[in-house]
Amino acid sequence: VMLRLCRRAVKRIAAPFQAPVTVASVRSFSEASNGGSGSSNKTTHFGFQTVSEGLKKGMVGEVFTGVASNYDVMNDVMSLGVHRLWKDHFIASVQPVSGNKILDVAGGTGDIAFRAIDYVRKNEKGEDLEMEVVTVCDINPSMLEEGKKKVSDGGYFTSTGMDQVRFIEGDAENLPFEDASFDIYTIAFGLRNVTEIPKALSEAQRVLKPGG
């Protein structure tokens, strides 16, 4: 019975990820990305499909807008909670400290950012502990809105009452930040949704401080 319930939950929550790309949806994305005419000759992956590079970004955006409110539950169901262990291990490998300016790209609802704060709080105990505000950058506003709810729910505030995490809408391939402005740049599962990974990596290098 439990197995059947899990299967139903996975199908219901993950349906947007498995939806086929229809002719109508491809046409609408093509018109939006090419001004109504023409198309890109370059292709890339979108799930198990091959699509034009010009279409992928819009398709990814549509998917995550559709699942934003259920995204965290979906991760728990589809990985049986193992994604939490992966993320804990990821942050433990990064080893952030209180003075670091951290940028998490494609950070969605903020799982990595909140774990970075928890890691520092656990390892640098003291009444005078004051972390830099952690920045989450994601291209999808719906995912960012879900992340903002976690700030108050989890009590992630500075000593002056400011949000400990700030959520900024932006593209991994064209980050809205100045050069050499962060000590740590992270990107986790979101890298698979980037259309041009070399551009994203170049942007990572640009916004990182020397030695970051």
CSV table of N, CA, C and O in Angstrom, one decimal, residues 56-161:
chain,number,residue,atom,x,y,z
A,56,LYS,N,15.5,26.1,-24.7
A,56,LYS,CA,15.6,25.4,-23.4
A,56,LYS,C,15.3,26.3,-22.2
A,56,LYS,O,14.6,25.9,-21.3
A,57,LYS,N,15.8,27.5,-22.2
A,57,LYS,CA,15.7,28.4,-21.1
A,57,LYS,C,14.2,28.6,-20.7
A,57,LYS,O,13.8,28.5,-19.6
A,58,GLY,N,13.4,28.8,-21.8
A,58,GLY,CA,12.0,29.1,-21.5
A,58,GLY,C,11.3,27.8,-21.1
A,58,GLY,O,10.4,27.9,-20.2
A,59,MET,N,11.7,26.7,-21.6
A,59,MET,CA,11.1,25.4,-21.2
A,59,MET,C,11.4,25.1,-19.7
A,59,MET,O,10.5,24.6,-19.0
A,60,VAL,N,12.6,25.3,-19.4
A,60,VAL,CA,13.0,25.0,-18.0
A,60,VAL,C,12.3,26.0,-17.0
A,60,VAL,O,11.8,25.5,-16.0
A,61,GLY,N,12.1,27.2,-17.4
A,61,GLY,CA,11.3,28.2,-16.6
A,61,GLY,C,9.9,27.7,-16.4
A,61,GLY,O,9.4,27.8,-15.3
A,62,GLU,N,9.3,27.2,-17.5
A,62,GLU,CA,7.9,26.8,-17.4
A,62,GLU,C,7.8,25.6,-16.4
A,62,GLU,O,6.8,25.6,-15.6
A,63,VAL,N,8.7,24.7,-16.5
A,63,VAL,CA,8.7,23.5,-15.6
A,63,VAL,C,8.7,23.9,-14.2
A,63,VAL,O,7.9,23.5,-13.3
A,64,PHE,N,9.7,24.7,-13.8
A,64,PHE,CA,9.9,25.1,-12.4
A,64,PHE,C,8.9,26.0,-11.9
A,64,PHE,O,8.6,26.0,-10.7
A,65,THR,N,8.3,26.8,-12.7
A,65,THR,CA,7.1,27.6,-12.3
A,65,THR,C,6.0,26.7,-11.9
A,65,THR,O,5.3,27.0,-10.9
A,66,GLY,N,5.8,25.6,-12.6
A,66,GLY,CA,4.7,24.7,-12.4
A,66,GLY,C,4.9,23.9,-11.1
A,66,GLY,O,3.9,23.5,-10.5
A,67,VAL,N,6.2,23.6,-10.7
A,67,VAL,CA,6.4,22.7,-9.5
A,67,VAL,C,6.9,23.5,-8.3
A,67,VAL,O,7.2,22.9,-7.3
A,68,ALA,N,7.1,24.8,-8.4
A,68,ALA,CA,7.7,25.6,-7.3
A,68,ALA,C,7.1,25.3,-5.9
A,68,ALA,O,7.9,25.1,-5.0
A,69,SER,N,5.8,25.3,-5.8
A,69,SER,CA,5.2,25.1,-4.5
A,69,SER,C,5.4,23.7,-4.0
A,69,SER,O,5.2,23.5,-2.7
A,70,ASN,N,5.7,22.8,-4.8
A,70,ASN,CA,5.8,21.4,-4.4
A,70,ASN,C,7.3,20.9,-4.5
A,70,ASN,O,7.6,19.7,-4.3
A,71,TYR,N,8.2,21.8,-4.9
A,71,TYR,CA,9.5,21.4,-5.2
A,71,TYR,C,10.2,20.6,-4.1
A,71,TYR,O,10.9,19.6,-4.3
A,72,ASP,N,10.2,21.1,-2.9
A,72,ASP,CA,10.9,20.5,-1.8
A,72,ASP,C,10.3,19.1,-1.5
A,72,ASP,O,11.0,18.2,-1.2
A,73,VAL,N,9.0,19.0,-1.5
A,73,VAL,CA,8.3,17.7,-1.3
A,73,VAL,C,8.7,16.8,-2.4
A,73,VAL,O,9.0,15.6,-2.1
A,74,MET,N,8.8,17.3,-3.6
A,74,MET,CA,9.1,16.4,-4.7
A,74,MET,C,10.5,15.8,-4.6
A,74,MET,O,10.7,14.6,-4.8
A,75,ASN,N,11.5,16.6,-4.1
A,75,ASN,CA,12.8,16.2,-3.9
A,75,ASN,C,12.9,15.1,-2.8
A,75,ASN,O,13.6,14.1,-3.0
A,76,ASP,N,12.1,15.2,-1.8
A,76,ASP,CA,12.0,14.2,-0.7
A,76,ASP,C,11.5,12.9,-1.2
A,76,ASP,O,12.0,11.8,-1.0
A,77,VAL,N,10.4,13.0,-2.0
A,77,VAL,CA,9.7,11.8,-2.5
A,77,VAL,C,10.6,11.1,-3.5
A,77,VAL,O,10.8,9.9,-3.4
A,78,MET,N,11.1,11.8,-4.5
A,78,MET,CA,11.8,11.2,-5.6
A,78,MET,C,13.2,10.6,-5.2
A,78,MET,O,13.7,9.7,-5.8
A,79,SER,N,13.8,11.2,-4.1
A,79,SER,CA,15.1,10.7,-3.7
A,79,SER,C,15.0,10.0,-2.3
A,79,SER,O,16.0,9.5,-1.8
A,80,LEU,N,13.8,9.8,-1.8
A,80,LEU,CA,13.6,9.2,-0.5
A,80,LEU,C,14.4,9.9,0.6
A,80,LEU,O,14.9,9.3,1.5
A,81,GLY,N,14.5,11.2,0.4
A,81,GLY,CA,15.2,12.1,1.4
A,81,GLY,C,16.7,12.1,1.2
A,81,GLY,O,17.3,12.9,2.0
A,82,VAL,N,17.2,11.3,0.3
A,82,VAL,CA,18.7,11.2,0.2
A,82,VAL,C,19.3,12.6,-0.3
A,82,VAL,O,20.4,12.9,0.0
A,83,HIS,N,18.5,13.4,-1.0
A,83,HIS,CA,19.0,14.7,-1.4
A,83,HIS,C,19.5,15.6,-0.3
A,83,HIS,O,20.4,16.4,-0.4
A,84,ARG,N,18.9,15.4,0.9
A,84,ARG,CA,19.3,16.1,2.1
A,84,ARG,C,20.8,15.7,2.5
A,84,ARG,O,21.6,16.6,2.9
A,85,LEU,N,21.1,14.4,2.4
A,85,LEU,CA,22.4,14.0,2.7
A,85,LEU,C,23.4,14.5,1.7
A,85,LEU,O,24.5,14.9,2.1
A,86,TRP,N,23.0,14.5,0.4
A,86,TRP,CA,23.9,15.0,-0.6
A,86,TRP,C,24.3,16.5,-0.3
A,86,TRP,O,25.4,16.9,-0.4
A,87,LYS,N,23.3,17.3,0.0
A,87,LYS,CA,23.5,18.7,0.2
A,87,LYS,C,24.3,18.9,1.5
A,87,LYS,O,25.1,19.9,1.5
A,88,ASP,N,24.0,18.2,2.5
A,88,ASP,CA,24.8,18.3,3.8
A,88,ASP,C,26.3,18.0,3.5
A,88,ASP,O,27.2,18.7,3.9
A,89,HIS,N,26.6,16.9,2.7
A,89,HIS,CA,27.9,16.6,2.3
A,89,HIS,C,28.6,17.7,1.5
A,89,HIS,O,29.8,18.0,1.6
A,90,PHE,N,27.8,18.2,0.6
A,90,PHE,CA,28.2,19.3,-0.3
A,90,PHE,C,28.8,20.5,0.5
A,90,PHE,O,29.9,21.0,0.3
A,91,ILE,N,28.0,20.9,1.5
A,91,ILE,CA,28.3,22.1,2.3
A,91,ILE,C,29.5,21.8,3.2
A,91,ILE,O,30.4,22.6,3.4
A,92,ALA,N,29.6,20.6,3.7
A,92,ALA,CA,30.7,20.1,4.6
A,92,ALA,C,32.0,20.2,3.7
A,92,ALA,O,33.1,20.4,4.3
A,93,SER,N,31.9,19.9,2.4
A,93,SER,CA,33.1,19.9,1.6
A,93,SER,C,33.5,21.3,1.3
A,93,SER,O,34.7,21.6,1.2
A,94,VAL,N,32.6,22.2,1.2
A,94,VAL,CA,32.9,23.7,1.0
A,94,VAL,C,33.5,24.3,2.2
A,94,VAL,O,34.4,25.2,2.1
A,95,GLN,N,33.0,23.9,3.4
A,95,GLN,CA,33.5,24.5,4.6
A,95,GLN,C,33.5,26.0,4.7
A,95,GLN,O,34.5,26.7,4.9
A,96,PRO,N,32.3,26.6,4.6
A,96,PRO,CA,32.2,28.0,4.7
A,96,PRO,C,32.5,28.5,6.1
A,96,PRO,O,32.3,27.8,7.1
A,97,VAL,N,32.9,29.8,6.2
A,97,VAL,CA,33.1,30.4,7.5
A,97,VAL,C,32.4,31.7,7.6
A,97,VAL,O,31.9,32.2,6.5
A,98,SER,N,32.2,32.3,8.7
A,98,SER,CA,31.4,33.5,8.9
A,98,SER,C,31.7,34.7,8.1
A,98,SER,O,30.8,35.4,7.7
A,99,GLY,N,33.0,34.8,7.7
A,99,GLY,CA,33.4,36.0,6.9
A,99,GLY,C,33.2,35.9,5.5
A,99,GLY,O,33.4,36.8,4.7
A,100,ASN,N,32.8,34.7,5.0
A,100,ASN,CA,32.6,34.5,3.5
A,100,ASN,C,31.4,35.1,3.0
A,100,ASN,O,30.3,35.1,3.5
A,101,LYS,N,31.6,35.7,1.8
A,101,LYS,CA,30.4,36.2,1.0
A,101,LYS,C,30.1,35.1,0.0
A,101,LYS,O,30.9,34.7,-0.8
A,102,ILE,N,28.9,34.5,0.2
A,102,ILE,CA,28.6,33.2,-0.5
A,102,ILE,C,27.5,33.5,-1.6
A,102,ILE,O,26.5,34.2,-1.3
A,103,LEU,N,27.7,33.0,-2.8
A,103,LEU,CA,26.7,33.1,-3.8
A,103,LEU,C,26.3,31.7,-4.2
A,103,LEU,O,27.2,30.9,-4.6
A,104,ASP,N,25.0,31.4,-4.1
A,104,ASP,CA,24.5,30.1,-4.6
A,104,ASP,C,23.7,30.3,-5.9
A,104,ASP,O,22.6,30.9,-5.8
A,105,VAL,N,24.2,29.8,-7.0
A,105,VAL,CA,23.5,30.1,-8.3
A,105,VAL,C,22.6,28.9,-8.6
A,105,VAL,O,22.9,27.8,-8.3
A,106,ALA,N,21.5,29.2,-9.3
A,106,ALA,CA,20.4,28.2,-9.5
A,106,ALA,C,20.0,27.6,-8.2
A,106,ALA,O,19.7,26.4,-8.1
A,107,GLY,N,20.0,28.5,-7.2
A,107,GLY,CA,19.7,28.1,-5.8
A,107,GLY,C,18.3,27.8,-5.5
A,107,GLY,O,18.0,27.3,-4.4
A,108,GLY,N,17.3,28.1,-6.4
A,108,GLY,CA,15.9,27.8,-6.2
A,108,GLY,C,15.4,28.2,-4.8
A,108,GLY,O,15.4,29.4,-4.5
A,109,THR,N,14.9,27.3,-4.0
A,109,THR,CA,14.3,27.6,-2.7
A,109,THR,C,15.3,27.8,-1.6
A,109,THR,O,14.9,27.9,-0.4
A,110,GLY,N,16.6,27.7,-1.9
A,110,GLY,CA,17.6,28.1,-0.9
A,110,GLY,C,18.2,27.0,0.0
A,110,GLY,O,18.8,27.3,1.0
A,111,ASP,N,18.0,25.7,-0.4
A,111,ASP,CA,18.5,24.6,0.4
A,111,ASP,C,20.0,24.8,0.7
A,111,ASP,O,20.4,24.6,1.9
A,112,ILE,N,20.8,25.1,-0.3
A,112,ILE,CA,22.2,25.2,-0.1
A,112,ILE,C,22.6,26.4,0.8
A,112,ILE,O,23.4,26.3,1.7
A,113,ALA,N,21.9,27.5,0.5
A,113,ALA,CA,22.2,28.7,1.3
A,113,ALA,C,21.9,28.5,2.8
A,113,ALA,O,22.7,28.9,3.7
A,114,PHE,N,20.7,27.9,3.1
A,114,PHE,CA,20.3,27.7,4.5
A,114,PHE,C,21.3,26.7,5.2
A,114,PHE,O,21.6,26.9,6.3
A,115,ARG,N,21.7,25.7,4.4
A,115,ARG,CA,22.7,24.8,5.0
A,115,ARG,C,24.0,25.4,5.3
A,115,ARG,O,24.7,25.1,6.2
A,116,ALA,N,24.4,26.4,4.4
A,116,ALA,CA,25.7,27.1,4.7
A,116,ALA,C,25.6,27.8,6.0
A,116,ALA,O,26.5,27.8,6.8
A,117,ILE,N,24.5,28.5,6.2
A,117,ILE,CA,24.3,29.2,7.5
A,117,ILE,C,24.3,28.3,8.7
A,117,ILE,O,24.9,28.5,9.7
A,118,ASP,N,23.6,27.2,8.5
A,118,ASP,CA,23.5,26.2,9.6
A,118,ASP,C,24.9,25.6,9.9
A,118,ASP,O,25.2,25.4,11.1
A,119,TYR,N,25.7,25.4,8.9
A,119,TYR,CA,27.0,24.9,9.1
A,119,TYR,C,27.9,25.8,9.9
A,119,TYR,O,28.6,25.4,10.8
A,120,VAL,N,27.8,27.1,9.5
A,120,VAL,CA,28.6,28.1,10.2
A,120,VAL,C,28.2,28.3,11.7
A,120,VAL,O,29.0,28.3,12.6
A,121,ARG,N,26.9,28.3,11.9
A,121,ARG,CA,26.4,28.4,13.2
A,121,ARG,C,26.8,27.2,14.1
A,121,ARG,O,27.1,27.4,15.3
A,122,LYS,N,26.8,26.1,13.5
A,122,LYS,CA,27.2,24.9,14.3
A,122,LYS,C,28.7,24.9,14.6
A,122,LYS,O,29.1,24.4,15.7
A,123,ASN,N,29.5,25.3,13.7
A,123,ASN,CA,31.0,25.2,13.9
A,123,ASN,C,31.6,26.5,14.4
A,123,ASN,O,32.8,26.5,14.8
A,124,GLU,N,30.9,27.6,14.5
A,124,GLU,CA,31.4,28.8,15.0
A,124,GLU,C,30.5,29.4,16.1
A,124,GLU,O,29.9,30.5,15.9
A,125,LYS,N,30.3,28.7,17.2
A,125,LYS,CA,29.4,29.1,18.2
A,125,LYS,C,29.9,30.3,18.9
A,125,LYS,O,31.1,30.4,19.2
A,126,GLY,N,29.0,31.2,19.3
A,126,GLY,CA,29.4,32.4,20.0
A,126,GLY,C,28.4,33.5,19.9
A,126,GLY,O,27.7,33.6,18.8
A,127,GLU,N,28.2,34.3,20.9
A,127,GLU,CA,27.2,35.3,20.9
A,127,GLU,C,27.4,36.4,19.9
A,127,GLU,O,26.5,37.1,19.4
A,128,ASP,N,28.7,36.6,19.5
A,128,ASP,CA,29.1,37.7,18.6
A,128,ASP,C,29.2,37.2,17.2
A,128,ASP,O,29.7,37.9,16.3
A,129,LEU,N,28.7,36.0,16.9
A,129,LEU,CA,28.8,35.5,15.5
A,129,LEU,C,27.9,36.3,14.6
A,129,LEU,O,26.7,36.4,14.9
A,130,GLU,N,28.4,36.8,13.6
A,130,GLU,CA,27.7,37.5,12.6
A,130,GLU,C,28.1,37.2,11.2
A,130,GLU,O,29.3,37.5,10.8
A,131,MET,N,27.3,36.5,10.5
A,131,MET,CA,27.6,36.0,9.1
A,131,MET,C,27.3,37.1,8.1
A,131,MET,O,26.5,38.0,8.3
A,132,GLU,N,28.0,37.0,7.0
A,132,GLU,CA,27.7,37.8,5.8
A,132,GLU,C,26.3,37.2,5.3
A,132,GLU,O,26.0,36.1,5.5
A,133,VAL,N,25.5,38.1,4.7
A,133,VAL,CA,24.3,37.7,4.1
A,133,VAL,C,24.6,36.8,2.9
A,133,VAL,O,25.4,37.1,2.1
A,134,VAL,N,23.9,35.6,2.8
A,134,VAL,CA,24.1,34.7,1.7
A,134,VAL,C,23.2,35.0,0.6
A,134,VAL,O,22.0,35.4,0.8
A,135,THR,N,23.7,35.0,-0.6
A,135,THR,CA,22.9,35.4,-1.8
A,135,THR,C,22.5,34.1,-2.6
A,135,THR,O,23.4,33.3,-3.0
A,136,VAL,N,21.2,34.0,-2.9
A,136,VAL,CA,20.7,33.0,-3.8
A,136,VAL,C,20.3,33.7,-5.1
A,136,VAL,O,19.5,34.6,-5.1
A,137,CYS,N,20.8,33.2,-6.2
A,137,CYS,CA,20.5,33.7,-7.5
A,137,CYS,C,19.8,32.6,-8.3
A,137,CYS,O,20.4,31.5,-8.5
A,138,ASP,N,18.6,32.9,-8.9
A,138,ASP,CA,17.9,31.9,-9.7
A,138,ASP,C,17.1,32.6,-10.7
A,138,ASP,O,16.7,33.8,-10.5
A,139,ILE,N,17.0,32.0,-11.9
A,139,ILE,CA,16.3,32.6,-13.0
A,139,ILE,C,14.7,32.6,-12.8
A,139,ILE,O,14.0,33.3,-13.5
A,140,ASN,N,14.3,31.7,-11.9
A,140,ASN,CA,12.8,31.6,-11.8
A,140,ASN,C,12.2,32.3,-10.5
A,140,ASN,O,12.5,31.9,-9.4
A,141,PRO,N,11.4,33.3,-10.7
A,141,PRO,CA,10.9,34.0,-9.6
A,141,PRO,C,10.0,33.2,-8.7
A,141,PRO,O,9.9,33.5,-7.5
A,142,SER,N,9.3,32.2,-9.2
A,142,SER,CA,8.4,31.4,-8.4
A,142,SER,C,9.2,30.6,-7.4
A,142,SER,O,8.8,30.5,-6.2
A,143,MET,N,10.3,30.1,-7.8
A,143,MET,CA,11.2,29.3,-6.9
A,143,MET,C,11.8,30.3,-5.8
A,143,MET,O,11.8,29.9,-4.6
A,144,LEU,N,12.1,31.5,-6.2
A,144,LEU,CA,12.7,32.4,-5.2
A,144,LEU,C,11.6,32.8,-4.2
A,144,LEU,O,12.0,33.0,-3.0
A,145,GLU,N,10.4,33.0,-4.6
A,145,GLU,CA,9.3,33.3,-3.6
A,145,GLU,C,9.1,32.2,-2.6
A,145,GLU,O,8.9,32.5,-1.4
A,146,GLU,N,9.3,30.9,-3.0
A,146,GLU,CA,9.2,29.8,-2.1
A,146,GLU,C,10.3,29.9,-1.1
A,146,GLU,O,10.2,29.6,0.1
A,147,GLY,N,11.5,30.2,-1.6
A,147,GLY,CA,12.7,30.3,-0.7
A,147,GLY,C,12.5,31.4,0.3
A,147,GLY,O,12.9,31.2,1.5
A,148,LYS,N,11.9,32.5,-0.1
A,148,LYS,CA,11.8,33.7,0.9
A,148,LYS,C,10.9,33.3,2.1
A,148,LYS,O,11.1,33.7,3.2
A,149,LYS,N,10.0,32.4,1.9
A,149,LYS,CA,9.1,31.9,3.0
A,149,LYS,C,9.9,31.2,4.0
A,149,LYS,O,9.6,31.2,5.2
A,150,LYS,N,11.0,30.5,3.6
A,150,LYS,CA,11.8,29.7,4.6
A,150,LYS,C,12.6,30.6,5.5
A,150,LYS,O,13.0,30.2,6.6
A,151,VAL,N,12.8,31.9,5.1
A,151,VAL,CA,13.6,32.8,6.0
A,151,VAL,C,12.9,33.0,7.3
A,151,VAL,O,13.5,32.8,8.4
A,152,SER,N,11.6,33.4,7.2
A,152,SER,CA,10.9,33.6,8.5
A,152,SER,C,10.5,32.3,9.2
A,152,SER,O,10.6,32.2,10.4
A,153,ASP,N,10.2,31.3,8.4
A,153,ASP,CA,9.9,30.0,9.0
A,153,ASP,C,11.0,29.4,9.8
A,153,ASP,O,10.8,28.7,10.8
A,154,GLY,N,12.3,29.6,9.3
A,154,GLY,CA,13.4,29.0,9.9
A,154,GLY,C,14.2,30.0,10.8
A,154,GLY,O,15.2,29.6,11.4
A,155,GLY,N,13.7,31.2,10.9
A,155,GLY,CA,14.3,32.2,11.8
A,155,GLY,C,15.7,32.6,11.3
A,155,GLY,O,16.6,32.9,12.1
A,156,TYR,N,15.9,32.8,10.0
A,156,TYR,CA,17.2,33.2,9.4
A,156,TYR,C,17.2,34.7,9.3
A,156,TYR,O,17.0,35.3,8.2
A,157,PHE,N,17.6,35.3,10.4
A,157,PHE,CA,17.7,36.8,10.5
A,157,PHE,C,19.1,37.1,11.1
A,157,PHE,O,19.6,36.4,11.9
A,158,THR,N,19.6,38.3,10.7
A,158,THR,CA,20.8,38.8,11.3
A,158,THR,C,20.5,39.4,12.7
A,158,THR,O,19.3,39.5,13.0
A,159,SER,N,21.5,39.8,13.4
A,159,SER,CA,21.2,40.4,14.7
A,159,SER,C,20.5,41.7,14.7
A,159,SER,O,19.9,42.2,15.6
A,160,THR,N,20.5,42.4,13.5
A,160,THR,CA,19.7,43.6,13.3
A,160,THR,C,18.3,43.4,12.7
A,160,THR,O,17.6,44.3,12.4
A,161,GLY,N,18.0,42.1,12.5
A,161,GLY,CA,16.6,41.8,12.0
A,161,GLY,C,16.5,41.7,10.5
A,161,GLY,O,15.4,41.5,10.0
